[in-house]
Coordinates of C-alpha atoms in Angstrom, one line a residue:
K12 CA 31.4 -153.2 331.6
D13 CA 30.0 -155.3 334.1
I14 CA 27.9 -154.5 336.9
G15 CA 29.9 -152.7 339.7
D16 CA 32.6 -151.5 337.3
T17 CA 33.5 -147.9 337.4
I18 CA 32.9 -146.0 334.1
A19 CA 34.3 -142.5 333.1
L20 CA 32.4 -139.8 331.5
D21 CA 32.3 -140.6 327.6
E22 CA 34.3 -144.0 328.0
T23 CA 32.5 -146.1 325.7
L24 CA 29.9 -148.4 327.5
L25 CA 28.5 -150.4 324.5
E26 CA 28.1 -150.8 320.7
I27 CA 24.6 -150.5 319.5
S28 CA 23.5 -151.9 315.9
T29 CA 20.7 -150.7 313.6
D30 CA 19.9 -152.5 310.4
K31 CA 23.5 -151.4 308.8
V32 CA 25.3 -149.3 311.3
D33 CA 27.2 -150.2 314.2
S34 CA 27.8 -147.1 316.9
E35 CA 29.8 -146.9 319.9
V36 CA 27.8 -145.2 322.8
P37 CA 29.8 -143.2 325.3
S38 CA 28.9 -143.2 329.1
P39 CA 26.6 -139.8 329.8
G40 CA 28.0 -139.7 333.1
A41 CA 30.9 -141.2 335.5
G42 CA 30.1 -143.8 338.2
I43 CA 29.5 -147.2 339.0
L44 CA 27.5 -149.4 336.6
T45 CA 24.5 -150.7 338.8
E46 CA 22.3 -152.3 336.5
I47 CA 22.4 -153.9 332.9
L48 CA 18.7 -154.7 331.8
F49 CA 19.5 -156.5 328.6
N50 CA 21.7 -159.5 327.3
V51 CA 24.2 -159.4 324.6
N52 CA 22.1 -159.4 321.0
D53 CA 18.7 -158.5 322.6
V54 CA 16.7 -156.4 320.1
V55 CA 14.9 -153.6 322.1
E56 CA 13.0 -150.4 321.1
V57 CA 14.7 -147.1 320.5
G58 CA 14.4 -145.1 323.6
T59 CA 14.1 -148.1 326.0
V60 CA 16.2 -147.9 329.2
I61 CA 18.8 -150.5 328.9
A62 CA 21.4 -149.6 331.7
R63 CA 21.8 -147.6 335.0
I64 CA 25.0 -145.9 336.3
S65 CA 25.0 -144.2 340.0
A66 CA 27.5 -141.7 341.5
E67 CA 30.6 -143.6 342.5
G68 CA 30.5 -145.0 345.7
E69 CA 26.4 -145.1 345.6
M70 CA 25.0 -148.5 344.9
P71 CA 21.4 -147.7 345.1
A72 CA 18.8 -150.4 346.6
D73 CA 16.3 -149.9 344.0
K74 CA 15.5 -148.2 340.5
S75 CA 13.8 -145.3 342.1
S76 CA 17.0 -143.7 343.8
E77 CA 18.0 -140.1 342.1
S78 CA 21.5 -141.0 341.9
V79 CA 20.7 -143.5 339.0
E80 CA 21.1 -142.3 335.4
D81 CA 19.4 -144.0 333.0
I82 CA 21.2 -145.0 329.4
S83 CA 18.9 -145.4 326.6
A84 CA 19.1 -147.2 323.7
I85 CA 19.5 -144.2 321.4
S86 CA 19.3 -140.8 323.7
N87 CA 18.4 -138.7 320.6
T88 CA 15.5 -140.9 319.4
E89 CA 13.9 -137.7 317.7
N90 CA 16.4 -137.8 315.0
V91 CA 16.0 -141.4 314.4
E92 CA 12.2 -141.2 314.3
N93 CA 12.1 -143.9 311.4
A94 CA 14.4 -146.1 313.4
D95 CA 12.2 -149.3 314.7
K96 CA 14.9 -151.0 316.6
V97 CA 18.2 -151.1 317.7
S98 CA 20.0 -154.8 319.0
Q99 CA 22.5 -154.3 322.0
T100 CA 25.7 -155.7 321.3
T101 CA 27.6 -155.3 324.9
S102 CA 30.4 -157.3 325.4
H103 CA 31.2 -158.8 328.9
I104 CA 34.6 -159.5 329.5
E105 CA 36.9 -160.7 332.1
S106 CA 38.3 -158.3 334.9
K107 CA 41.9 -159.1 333.6
P108 CA 42.1 -158.0 329.8
S109 CA 44.9 -159.4 327.3
V110 CA 45.7 -155.9 327.1
N111 CA 48.8 -154.5 329.0
D112 CA 47.6 -152.3 332.0
D113 CA 50.6 -149.9 331.3
D114 CA 49.0 -149.0 327.8
R115 CA 47.2 -145.7 328.2
R116 CA 45.3 -146.3 324.8
F117 CA 41.4 -147.0 325.5
Y118 CA 40.3 -150.1 324.0
S119 CA 36.1 -150.9 324.2
P120 CA 35.1 -154.1 325.9
L121 CA 34.3 -155.8 322.4
V122 CA 37.8 -154.9 321.1
K123 CA 39.5 -156.4 324.3
S124 CA 36.9 -159.3 323.8
I125 CA 38.5 -160.1 320.0
V126 CA 42.1 -159.4 321.5
K127 CA 41.7 -161.8 323.9
K128 CA 40.0 -164.6 321.3
E129 CA 42.7 -164.1 319.1
N130 CA 45.8 -163.9 321.5
I131 CA 46.8 -160.5 320.0
S132 CA 49.8 -159.4 322.1
S133 CA 50.0 -156.0 323.5
E134 CA 52.8 -154.9 321.0
E135 CA 50.6 -155.9 318.1
L136 CA 47.8 -154.2 319.5
T137 CA 49.6 -151.0 319.9
S138 CA 50.7 -151.1 316.5
I139 CA 47.2 -151.0 315.0
S140 CA 46.1 -147.7 313.4
G141 CA 42.8 -146.7 314.9
S142 CA 39.8 -145.2 312.6
G143 CA 37.6 -144.5 315.4
R144 CA 37.0 -141.0 317.2
G145 CA 39.8 -139.6 318.5
G146 CA 42.0 -142.2 316.8
R147 CA 40.4 -145.1 318.9
V148 CA 41.0 -148.6 317.9
N149 CA 37.6 -150.2 317.1
K150 CA 36.6 -153.7 316.3
H151 CA 36.6 -153.3 312.2
D152 CA 40.5 -152.3 312.9
V153 CA 41.5 -155.2 314.8
L154 CA 39.3 -157.5 312.2
E155 CA 41.2 -155.8 309.4
Y156 CA 44.5 -156.5 311.2
L157 CA 43.8 -160.0 311.3
T158 CA 42.9 -160.8 308.1
N159 CA 46.1 -158.7 306.9
R160 CA 48.0 -160.7 309.3
G161 CA 46.5 -164.2 307.9
V162 CA 45.0 -165.4 310.7
S163 CA 42.7 -168.7 310.3
A164 CA 39.2 -168.3 311.8
P165 CA 39.0 -169.3 315.4
S166 CA 36.9 -172.4 316.7
K167 CA 34.3 -170.2 317.8
P168 CA 33.7 -167.3 315.4
A169 CA 34.6 -163.8 316.6
V170 CA 32.5 -160.8 315.5
A171 CA 32.0 -160.5 311.6
S172 CA 33.8 -164.0 311.0
F173 CA 31.8 -166.6 309.7
P174 CA 32.4 -170.3 310.0
H175 CA 32.6 -172.4 306.7
I176 CA 30.8 -175.5 307.1
P177 CA 32.2 -178.0 304.5
V178 CA 29.4 -180.2 302.5
S179 CA 30.7 -183.2 300.8
T180 CA 29.7 -183.7 297.1
P181 CA 31.3 -186.1 294.4
G182 CA 34.9 -184.6 293.9
L183 CA 34.0 -180.9 295.2
T184 CA 33.7 -179.7 298.9
D185 CA 31.1 -176.8 299.0
T186 CA 31.0 -174.6 302.1
V187 CA 27.9 -172.9 303.7
E188 CA 28.5 -169.3 305.2
P189 CA 25.7 -168.0 307.2
M190 CA 24.4 -164.7 306.5
G191 CA 25.8 -161.7 308.0
R192 CA 23.5 -159.5 310.1
M193 CA 23.5 -156.8 307.3
R194 CA 23.0 -159.2 304.8
K195 CA 19.9 -161.0 306.4
K196 CA 18.3 -157.3 307.4
I197 CA 18.9 -156.4 303.2
A198 CA 17.4 -160.0 302.4
Q199 CA 14.3 -159.3 304.8
H200 CA 13.8 -155.5 303.8
M201 CA 14.0 -156.5 300.1
L202 CA 11.3 -159.3 300.4
E203 CA 9.2 -157.1 302.8
S204 CA 8.8 -154.1 300.0
Q205 CA 8.1 -156.9 297.4
Q206 CA 5.4 -158.3 299.6
T207 CA 4.0 -154.6 300.4
S208 CA 4.3 -152.7 297.3
P209 CA 2.8 -153.7 293.5
H210 CA 6.0 -152.4 291.7
V211 CA 5.8 -150.9 288.0
Y212 CA 8.7 -149.7 286.0
S213 CA 8.9 -147.1 283.5
T214 CA 12.3 -146.2 281.2
S215 CA 13.5 -143.2 279.6
E216 CA 16.5 -142.9 277.6
V217 CA 18.2 -139.8 278.2
D218 CA 20.7 -137.7 276.0
V219 CA 23.7 -136.8 278.6
S220 CA 25.9 -135.1 276.6
N221 CA 25.5 -131.7 278.2
L222 CA 26.5 -133.3 281.4
V223 CA 29.3 -135.1 280.1
N224 CA 30.8 -132.2 278.4
Y225 CA 30.5 -129.8 281.2
R226 CA 31.9 -132.4 283.8
K227 CA 35.0 -132.6 281.2
E228 CA 35.6 -129.1 281.0
N229 CA 35.1 -127.9 284.3
K230 CA 36.2 -131.0 286.7
T231 CA 39.5 -129.9 287.2
L232 CA 38.2 -126.0 288.1
F233 CA 35.6 -127.2 290.4
F234 CA 38.0 -129.5 292.3
N235 CA 40.6 -126.8 292.8
R236 CA 38.0 -124.4 293.9
Y237 CA 35.9 -126.6 296.1
G238 CA 38.1 -129.5 297.0
V239 CA 35.5 -132.0 296.0
K240 CA 34.9 -133.9 292.9
L241 CA 32.8 -133.2 290.2
T242 CA 30.2 -136.2 289.6
Y243 CA 26.9 -136.8 287.6
T244 CA 25.3 -138.1 290.9
P245 CA 24.4 -134.4 292.2
M246 CA 23.4 -133.4 288.6
I247 CA 21.0 -136.4 288.9
L248 CA 19.9 -135.6 292.3
D249 CA 19.4 -132.0 291.3
A250 CA 17.1 -132.9 288.5
C251 CA 14.9 -135.3 290.8
I252 CA 14.5 -132.9 293.7
K253 CA 13.0 -130.3 290.7
G254 CA 10.9 -133.1 289.4
I255 CA 9.5 -134.3 292.7
Q256 CA 8.5 -130.5 293.6
E257 CA 6.3 -130.8 290.5
F258 CA 4.9 -134.3 290.9
P259 CA 5.1 -134.3 294.8
L260 CA 3.3 -137.7 294.9
L261 CA 6.5 -139.4 294.4
N262 CA 7.6 -138.0 297.7
A263 CA 4.7 -139.4 299.8
S264 CA 4.4 -142.6 301.5
I265 CA 1.5 -145.0 302.7
D266 CA 0.3 -145.5 306.2
G267 CA -2.5 -148.1 306.2
D268 CA -5.2 -146.2 304.1
N269 CA -3.7 -143.0 304.7
I270 CA -1.2 -141.1 302.2
I271 CA 1.7 -139.3 304.1
H272 CA 2.8 -136.1 302.1
H273 CA 6.3 -135.3 303.3
Q274 CA 7.0 -131.8 303.2
K275 CA 10.9 -132.3 303.0
I276 CA 12.4 -134.2 300.1
N277 CA 15.1 -136.4 301.9
M278 CA 17.0 -138.1 299.4
G279 CA 18.4 -141.4 299.7
V280 CA 21.6 -142.5 297.4
A281 CA 22.3 -146.2 297.6
V282 CA 26.1 -146.7 298.4
S283 CA 27.8 -150.0 297.4
L284 CA 30.2 -151.1 300.2
P285 CA 33.5 -153.1 299.9
D286 CA 31.7 -156.1 301.4
N287 CA 29.4 -156.2 298.6
N288 CA 26.7 -155.0 300.8
L289 CA 24.3 -151.7 300.2
I290 CA 23.4 -149.1 302.3
V291 CA 21.4 -145.9 301.7
P292 CA 22.4 -143.1 303.5
V293 CA 20.0 -140.0 303.3
I294 CA 20.5 -136.2 302.2
K295 CA 18.1 -134.4 304.7
A296 CA 16.0 -131.6 303.4
S297 CA 17.7 -131.8 300.1
E298 CA 15.6 -129.5 298.3
E299 CA 17.1 -126.6 300.7
K300 CA 20.8 -127.3 299.2
N301 CA 22.3 -125.9 296.4
F302 CA 24.3 -127.8 293.6
L303 CA 27.8 -127.3 295.8
G304 CA 25.9 -128.3 298.8
L305 CA 24.8 -131.6 297.1
T306 CA 27.8 -132.5 296.0
R307 CA 29.6 -132.2 299.2
E308 CA 26.9 -134.0 301.0
T309 CA 26.8 -136.7 298.5
A310 CA 30.6 -137.3 298.8
D311 CA 30.8 -137.1 302.4
L312 CA 28.1 -139.7 303.0
A313 CA 29.4 -142.0 300.2
A314 CA 32.9 -141.9 302.1
R315 CA 31.7 -142.3 305.6
S316 CA 29.4 -145.2 304.4
R317 CA 32.3 -147.2 303.3
I318 CA 34.4 -146.9 306.3
N319 CA 31.4 -147.7 308.7
K320 CA 31.5 -143.8 310.1
L321 CA 27.8 -143.1 309.7
E322 CA 25.3 -142.1 312.5
P323 CA 22.2 -144.3 312.8
D324 CA 19.9 -141.4 312.0
E325 CA 21.8 -140.9 308.7
I326 CA 20.4 -144.0 307.4
F327 CA 16.8 -143.6 308.1
G328 CA 14.0 -141.2 306.9
S329 CA 14.3 -141.1 303.0
T330 CA 11.5 -140.0 301.0
F331 CA 12.8 -141.0 297.7
T332 CA 15.7 -142.8 296.6
V333 CA 18.2 -142.9 293.9
T334 CA 20.5 -146.1 292.8
N335 CA 23.4 -146.2 290.1
P336 CA 24.0 -149.8 289.0
G337 CA 25.3 -148.0 285.8
I338 CA 28.9 -147.3 287.7
F339 CA 29.2 -151.1 287.3
G340 CA 28.3 -151.1 283.7
S341 CA 24.9 -152.1 283.9
L342 CA 22.7 -150.3 281.0
F343 CA 19.7 -150.3 283.1
G344 CA 18.3 -151.8 286.3
M345 CA 14.6 -152.4 288.0
A346 CA 15.5 -151.6 291.6
I347 CA 13.2 -152.6 294.7
I348 CA 11.6 -149.7 296.3
N349 CA 13.3 -148.9 299.5
Q350 CA 10.2 -148.8 301.7
P351 CA 8.5 -146.5 303.1
N352 CA 9.0 -144.9 299.8
V353 CA 6.6 -145.3 297.0
A354 CA 9.6 -144.8 294.1
I355 CA 13.1 -145.4 293.2
L356 CA 15.1 -144.2 290.3
S357 CA 17.8 -146.5 288.7
V358 CA 20.2 -144.8 286.8
G359 CA 22.3 -146.7 283.9
A360 CA 25.6 -146.5 282.3
I361 CA 26.5 -143.8 279.9
K362 CA 27.3 -144.8 276.6
K363 CA 28.2 -143.2 273.5
K364 CA 25.8 -144.3 270.4
P365 CA 24.4 -142.8 267.0
V366 CA 21.4 -141.2 267.5
V367 CA 19.0 -139.4 265.1
K368 CA 18.7 -135.7 266.0
E369 CA 16.3 -133.4 264.3
T370 CA 18.0 -130.0 263.0
E371 CA 16.8 -127.1 261.0
Y372 CA 18.3 -128.8 258.0
G373 CA 16.5 -132.2 258.5
D374 CA 17.6 -135.4 260.4
V375 CA 21.1 -136.3 261.0
I376 CA 22.6 -138.9 262.7
A377 CA 25.1 -137.8 265.6
I378 CA 27.4 -139.6 268.2
R379 CA 25.7 -138.7 271.9
S380 CA 26.4 -139.8 275.3
M381 CA 22.9 -141.7 276.2
M382 CA 21.8 -143.2 279.3
Y383 CA 19.0 -145.1 280.5
I384 CA 16.9 -144.2 283.8
T385 CA 14.3 -146.6 285.2
L386 CA 11.5 -145.3 287.8
G387 CA 10.4 -148.0 290.0
Y388 CA 7.0 -147.3 291.8
D389 CA 4.4 -148.4 294.1
H390 CA 1.1 -148.9 292.0
R391 CA -1.2 -148.6 295.2
L392 CA -0.2 -144.8 294.9
I393 CA 1.5 -144.0 291.8
D394 CA -0.4 -144.9 288.3
G395 CA 1.5 -145.3 285.2
A396 CA 0.7 -141.9 283.6
Y397 CA 1.9 -139.8 286.7
G398 CA 4.8 -141.7 286.9
T399 CA 5.7 -141.8 283.4
Q400 CA 5.3 -137.9 283.4
F401 CA 7.7 -137.7 286.3
L402 CA 10.2 -139.7 284.3
S403 CA 9.6 -137.3 281.0
R404 CA 10.2 -134.3 283.4
I405 CA 13.4 -135.6 284.7
T406 CA 14.7 -136.6 281.4
Q407 CA 13.7 -132.8 280.2
L408 CA 15.7 -131.4 283.2
I409 CA 18.7 -133.6 282.4
E410 CA 18.7 -133.1 278.7
S411 CA 18.6 -129.1 279.3
F412 CA 21.7 -129.1 281.7
D413 CA 23.6 -125.9 281.0
G414 CA 25.8 -125.5 284.4
S415 CA 24.1 -122.1 285.0
E416 CA 23.5 -123.1 288.5
I417 CA 27.1 -123.9 289.3
K418 CA 29.1 -121.1 290.4
L419 CA 32.8 -121.6 289.1

């Protein structure tokens, strides 16, 4: 929307972007957009006024008019307490969009901008299925359509498309691709973590045969009863939650020379995205959830992560993080701490192997399902003894799993 444009209640005014999530911002009131205080791609502090709307027909002469309604970057800032900044990505478009005026479907300014740049006809646009709220077509739907249609990149890149700059080399032509916004944020976040925390790692081998056997025997019954897949992730999360309650320093963070002891265990769970990026949605107050609650929320957050449906406050506020490179076949991984956490648990692949077991009849060799878990921790706060004891306790909890806490 431009200054002077009329906007309806709940009509999309702009998009904001946190580190990894894009969100449409609906207008909190109906009226005329009287003031836009920032430009496209400006970075503003959470809670900053970015636009003003007046009652229709009233164009206030100054900002003090009571008819002006302030639009903040994120209105519910109390739910995004760890979000430092958001970037405004409003698209200004000409008054004549390339969308047929007779089409009653609503399209955001950003979508209209892409439609105009790519010369998408009204007929094509109406054929695109919307994945947004209420079936609304958003920029991701349009970009996916363009990819499937085989449209080549425009001379000036549209949103989320990158120019490939040829670099001459003998016999071959390389290309240079500018980093996307998310990749740049990940790179910055990882570098800052390495510079902030002296990383120490401890690894333990875990016999997960009980987990494997229980899942094999009960996954169909569990799905039929609860409508969600039974996976290893909530089993491991449950062990971490219990371990953290016994070793609470793993749930702390550092602020200067102060140690912040968090009362809630906000469990971050790393999710790999289709574009090869990574995001960490957060299960808030995970210690208050039973196994079914953990399973449902883990599945929901992972599914919405992959289709860009997370809300901004769902990726902030973690106090401990679990990542699972094992699903891609890695035996173990040495993950970088997700700041401001002081620890991260990396889960490896489950592999069958011969293991020496002690029995009342002596030592025997048995085939067991084994898995490595690696704890990365901040040596400023967590010493080796404390970190290793925590890891050993998680190992015990996983190996003693019997499914008694799962109601079937």
